[in-house]
């Protein structure tokens, strides 16, 4: 399971929804993909204090580019 999908499923569960119920013809978790992408995009350049900022950026970039099957 890729990072974006894993995060979207977690948000779906957090909101109290079953991940795989159908919503607009797709599993419910897929409706959370835009929020996950927005979050990852917003933190792409915000490395926590004391971390390798280049490593942080690469990690977020990898999550955004690995695809989510949507």
mmCIF file of N, CA and C in Angstrom:
data_model
loop_
_atom_site.group_PDB
_atom_site.id
_atom_site.type_symbol
_atom_site.label_atom_id
_atom_site.label_comp_id
_atom_site.label_asym_id
_atom_site.label_seq_id
_atom_site.Cartn_x
_atom_site.Cartn_y
_atom_site.Cartn_z
ATOM 1 N N UNK A 1 0.851 -1.172 0.000
ATOM 2 C CA UNK A 1 0.000 0.000 0.000
ATOM 3 C C UNK A 1 0.898 1.236 0.000
ATOM 4 N N UNK A 2 0.583 2.169 -0.840
ATOM 5 C CA UNK A 2 1.400 3.373 -0.961
ATOM 6 C C UNK A 2 1.016 4.408 0.091
ATOM 7 N N UNK A 3 1.894 5.358 0.298
ATOM 8 C CA UNK A 3 1.752 6.349 1.365
ATOM 9 C C UNK A 3 0.450 7.131 1.275
ATOM 10 N N UNK A 4 0.111 7.628 0.096
ATOM 11 C CA UNK A 4 -1.102 8.437 -0.057
ATOM 12 C C UNK A 4 -2.338 7.597 0.259
ATOM 13 N N UNK A 5 -2.378 6.380 -0.234
ATOM 14 C CA UNK A 5 -3.514 5.505 0.055
ATOM 15 C C UNK A 5 -3.606 5.202 1.545
ATOM 16 N N UNK A 6 -2.486 4.884 2.161
ATOM 17 C CA UNK A 6 -2.474 4.570 3.601
ATOM 18 C C UNK A 6 -3.002 5.749 4.417
ATOM 19 N N UNK A 7 -2.562 6.964 4.064
ATOM 20 C CA UNK A 7 -3.021 8.158 4.782
ATOM 21 C C UNK A 7 -4.501 8.426 4.518
ATOM 22 N N UNK A 8 -4.942 8.237 3.287
ATOM 23 C CA UNK A 8 -6.355 8.456 2.959
ATOM 24 C C UNK A 8 -7.241 7.468 3.714
ATOM 25 N N UNK A 9 -6.806 6.229 3.810
ATOM 26 C CA UNK A 9 -7.566 5.231 4.571
ATOM 27 C C UNK A 9 -7.626 5.617 6.056
ATOM 28 N N UNK A 10 -6.520 6.121 6.580
ATOM 29 C CA UNK A 10 -6.486 6.529 7.988
ATOM 30 C C UNK A 10 -7.446 7.687 8.242
ATOM 31 N N UNK A 11 -7.476 8.672 7.352
ATOM 32 C CA UNK A 11 -8.414 9.793 7.513
ATOM 33 C C UNK A 11 -9.855 9.318 7.423
ATOM 34 N N UNK A 12 -10.107 8.417 6.510
ATOM 35 C CA UNK A 12 -11.449 7.864 6.345
ATOM 36 C C UNK A 12 -11.903 7.187 7.643
ATOM 37 N N UNK A 13 -11.030 6.350 8.204
ATOM 38 C CA UNK A 13 -11.345 5.677 9.473
ATOM 39 C C UNK A 13 -11.527 6.685 10.598
ATOM 40 N N UNK A 14 -10.665 7.700 10.632
ATOM 41 C CA UNK A 14 -10.745 8.734 11.662
ATOM 42 C C UNK A 14 -12.107 9.426 11.634
ATOM 43 N N UNK A 15 -12.649 9.623 10.439
ATOM 44 C CA UNK A 15 -13.965 10.245 10.299
ATOM 45 C C UNK A 15 -15.109 9.269 10.579
ATOM 46 N N UNK A 16 -14.771 8.029 10.917
ATOM 47 C CA UNK A 16 -15.787 7.052 11.285
ATOM 48 C C UNK A 16 -16.414 6.310 10.125
ATOM 49 N N UNK A 17 -15.740 6.317 8.975
ATOM 50 C CA UNK A 17 -16.267 5.633 7.793
ATOM 51 C C UNK A 17 -15.502 4.343 7.541
ATOM 52 N N UNK A 18 -16.210 3.353 7.030
ATOM 53 C CA UNK A 18 -15.540 2.136 6.570
ATOM 54 C C UNK A 18 -14.775 2.490 5.296
ATOM 55 N N UNK A 19 -13.544 2.037 5.194
ATOM 56 C CA UNK A 19 -12.681 2.426 4.075
ATOM 57 C C UNK A 19 -13.225 2.016 2.713
ATOM 58 N N UNK A 20 -13.829 0.860 2.639
ATOM 59 C CA UNK A 20 -14.195 0.311 1.339
ATOM 60 C C UNK A 20 -15.673 0.399 0.989
ATOM 61 N N UNK A 21 -16.472 1.114 1.799
ATOM 62 C CA UNK A 21 -17.846 1.316 1.355
ATOM 63 C C UNK A 21 -17.796 2.176 0.101
ATOM 64 N N UNK A 22 -18.791 2.054 -0.743
ATOM 65 C CA UNK A 22 -18.787 2.783 -2.007
ATOM 66 C C UNK A 22 -19.303 4.195 -1.792
ATOM 67 N N UNK A 23 -18.619 5.140 -2.408
ATOM 68 C CA UNK A 23 -19.013 6.544 -2.386
ATOM 69 C C UNK A 23 -18.730 7.095 -3.771
ATOM 70 N N UNK A 24 -19.766 7.508 -4.458
ATOM 71 C CA UNK A 24 -19.648 8.023 -5.820
ATOM 72 C C UNK A 24 -18.900 7.043 -6.720
ATOM 73 N N UNK A 25 -19.196 5.758 -6.561
ATOM 74 C CA UNK A 25 -18.651 4.728 -7.431
ATOM 75 C C UNK A 25 -17.251 4.236 -7.104
ATOM 76 N N UNK A 26 -16.667 4.701 -6.019
ATOM 77 C CA UNK A 26 -15.305 4.289 -5.647
ATOM 78 C C UNK A 26 -15.269 4.015 -4.147
ATOM 79 N N UNK A 27 -14.235 3.319 -3.680
ATOM 80 C CA UNK A 27 -14.114 3.124 -2.239
ATOM 81 C C UNK A 27 -14.054 4.476 -1.520
ATOM 82 N N UNK A 28 -14.682 4.548 -0.372
ATOM 83 C CA UNK A 28 -14.773 5.802 0.390
ATOM 84 C C UNK A 28 -13.412 6.447 0.628
ATOM 85 N N UNK A 29 -12.377 5.645 0.903
ATOM 86 C CA UNK A 29 -11.061 6.218 1.205
ATOM 87 C C UNK A 29 -10.551 7.093 0.076
ATOM 88 N N UNK A 30 -10.934 6.800 -1.161
ATOM 89 C CA UNK A 30 -10.442 7.595 -2.295
ATOM 90 C C UNK A 30 -10.928 9.039 -2.242
ATOM 91 N N UNK A 31 -12.032 9.289 -1.571
ATOM 92 C CA UNK A 31 -12.522 10.672 -1.468
ATOM 93 C C UNK A 31 -11.618 11.520 -0.568
ATOM 94 N N UNK A 32 -10.710 10.878 0.163
ATOM 95 C CA UNK A 32 -9.785 11.596 1.046
ATOM 96 C C UNK A 32 -8.427 11.884 0.392
ATOM 97 N N UNK A 33 -8.195 11.381 -0.792
ATOM 98 C CA UNK A 33 -6.912 11.580 -1.473
ATOM 99 C C UNK A 33 -6.583 13.061 -1.665
ATOM 100 N N UNK A 34 -7.520 13.921 -2.085
ATOM 101 C CA UNK A 34 -7.163 15.338 -2.238
ATOM 102 C C UNK A 34 -6.669 15.981 -0.937
ATOM 103 N N UNK A 35 -7.273 15.634 0.192
ATOM 104 C CA UNK A 35 -6.834 16.188 1.474
ATOM 105 C C UNK A 35 -5.422 15.712 1.815
ATOM 106 N N UNK A 36 -5.147 14.442 1.562
ATOM 107 C CA UNK A 36 -3.817 13.897 1.844
ATOM 108 C C UNK A 36 -2.774 14.595 0.984
ATOM 109 N N UNK A 37 -3.070 14.752 -0.307
ATOM 110 C CA UNK A 37 -2.120 15.413 -1.203
ATOM 111 C C UNK A 37 -1.890 16.863 -0.777
ATOM 112 N N UNK A 38 -2.949 17.555 -0.361
ATOM 113 C CA UNK A 38 -2.806 18.945 0.093
ATOM 114 C C UNK A 38 -1.917 19.010 1.334
ATOM 115 N N UNK A 39 -2.113 18.090 2.251
ATOM 116 C CA UNK A 39 -1.291 18.056 3.457
ATOM 117 C C UNK A 39 0.175 17.804 3.122
ATOM 118 N N UNK A 40 0.433 16.776 2.320
ATOM 119 C CA UNK A 40 1.818 16.461 1.970
ATOM 120 C C UNK A 40 2.476 17.614 1.230
ATOM 121 N N UNK A 41 1.725 18.255 0.352
ATOM 122 C CA UNK A 41 2.270 19.396 -0.378
ATOM 123 C C UNK A 41 2.612 20.542 0.573
ATOM 124 N N UNK A 42 1.776 20.753 1.587
ATOM 125 C CA UNK A 42 2.006 21.870 2.509
ATOM 126 C C UNK A 42 3.201 21.640 3.430
ATOM 127 N N UNK A 43 3.518 20.388 3.732
ATOM 128 C CA UNK A 43 4.642 20.115 4.629
ATOM 129 C C UNK A 43 5.929 19.774 3.881
ATOM 130 N N UNK A 44 5.860 19.776 2.578
ATOM 131 C CA UNK A 44 7.016 19.395 1.757
ATOM 132 C C UNK A 44 8.272 20.181 2.130
ATOM 133 N N UNK A 45 8.140 21.462 2.389
ATOM 134 C CA UNK A 45 9.314 22.291 2.671
ATOM 135 C C UNK A 45 9.474 22.623 4.153
ATOM 136 N N UNK A 46 8.605 22.113 4.994
ATOM 137 C CA UNK A 46 8.636 22.453 6.423
ATOM 138 C C UNK A 46 9.269 21.324 7.231
ATOM 139 N N UNK A 47 10.567 21.214 7.178
ATOM 140 C CA UNK A 47 11.257 20.171 7.941
ATOM 141 C C UNK A 47 11.234 20.514 9.425
ATOM 142 N N UNK A 48 10.915 19.535 10.281
ATOM 143 C CA UNK A 48 10.953 19.780 11.722
ATOM 144 C C UNK A 48 12.365 20.163 12.176
ATOM 145 N N UNK A 49 12.448 20.921 13.240
ATOM 146 C CA UNK A 49 13.746 21.346 13.779
ATOM 147 C C UNK A 49 14.616 20.129 14.073
ATOM 148 N N UNK A 50 15.871 20.228 13.706
ATOM 149 C CA UNK A 50 16.813 19.156 13.987
ATOM 150 C C UNK A 50 16.805 18.016 12.983
ATOM 151 N N UNK A 51 16.054 18.147 11.904
ATOM 152 C CA UNK A 51 16.035 17.079 10.906
ATOM 153 C C UNK A 51 16.821 17.500 9.675
ATOM 154 N N UNK A 52 17.142 16.536 8.884
ATOM 155 C CA UNK A 52 17.802 16.775 7.608
ATOM 156 C C UNK A 52 16.736 17.286 6.643
ATOM 157 N N UNK A 53 16.749 18.575 6.347
ATOM 158 C CA UNK A 53 15.683 19.154 5.529
ATOM 159 C C UNK A 53 15.640 18.554 4.132
ATOM 160 N N UNK A 54 16.781 18.210 3.573
ATOM 161 C CA UNK A 54 16.786 17.590 2.242
ATOM 162 C C UNK A 54 16.167 16.194 2.301
ATOM 163 N N UNK A 55 16.486 15.443 3.348
ATOM 164 C CA UNK A 55 15.887 14.123 3.523
ATOM 165 C C UNK A 55 14.381 14.209 3.712
ATOM 166 N N UNK A 56 13.945 15.186 4.482
ATOM 167 C CA UNK A 56 12.517 15.418 4.710
ATOM 168 C C UNK A 56 11.819 15.719 3.390
ATOM 169 N N UNK A 57 12.400 16.631 2.606
ATOM 170 C CA UNK A 57 11.808 17.006 1.327
ATOM 171 C C UNK A 57 11.728 15.796 0.398
ATOM 172 N N UNK A 58 12.793 14.987 0.359
ATOM 173 C CA UNK A 58 12.799 13.798 -0.501
ATOM 174 C C UNK A 58 11.740 12.795 -0.065
ATOM 175 N N UNK A 59 11.546 12.637 1.245
ATOM 176 C CA UNK A 59 10.539 11.708 1.738
ATOM 177 C C UNK A 59 9.139 12.139 1.289
ATOM 178 N N UNK A 60 8.822 13.419 1.446
ATOM 179 C CA UNK A 60 7.512 13.925 1.043
ATOM 180 C C UNK A 60 7.363 13.845 -0.469
ATOM 181 N N UNK A 61 8.400 14.216 -1.195
ATOM 182 C CA UNK A 61 8.373 14.157 -2.659
ATOM 183 C C UNK A 61 8.109 12.729 -3.128
ATOM 184 N N UNK A 62 8.742 11.759 -2.495
ATOM 185 C CA UNK A 62 8.533 10.357 -2.853
ATOM 186 C C UNK A 62 7.088 9.944 -2.617
ATOM 187 N N UNK A 63 6.516 10.383 -1.505
ATOM 188 C CA UNK A 63 5.121 10.049 -1.210
ATOM 189 C C UNK A 63 4.187 10.640 -2.256
ATOM 190 N N UNK A 64 4.475 11.855 -2.698
ATOM 191 C CA UNK A 64 3.619 12.511 -3.688
ATOM 192 C C UNK A 64 3.779 11.919 -5.082
ATOM 193 N N UNK A 65 4.934 11.393 -5.401
ATOM 194 C CA UNK A 65 5.169 10.896 -6.754
ATOM 195 C C UNK A 65 4.995 9.396 -6.909
ATOM 196 N N UNK A 66 4.828 8.655 -5.809
ATOM 197 C CA UNK A 66 4.714 7.208 -5.953
ATOM 198 C C UNK A 66 3.381 6.790 -6.549
ATOM 199 N N UNK A 67 2.445 7.721 -6.657
ATOM 200 C CA UNK A 67 1.137 7.387 -7.202
ATOM 201 C C UNK A 67 0.252 6.767 -6.145
ATOM 202 N N UNK A 68 -1.038 6.863 -6.356
ATOM 203 C CA UNK A 68 -1.966 6.329 -5.371
ATOM 204 C C UNK A 68 -3.030 5.452 -6.007
ATOM 205 N N UNK A 69 -2.889 5.163 -7.284
ATOM 206 C CA UNK A 69 -3.838 4.289 -7.952
ATOM 207 C C UNK A 69 -5.185 4.918 -8.219
ATOM 208 N N UNK A 70 -5.284 6.217 -8.064
ATOM 209 C CA UNK A 70 -6.568 6.892 -8.272
ATOM 210 C C UNK A 70 -6.570 7.556 -9.617
#
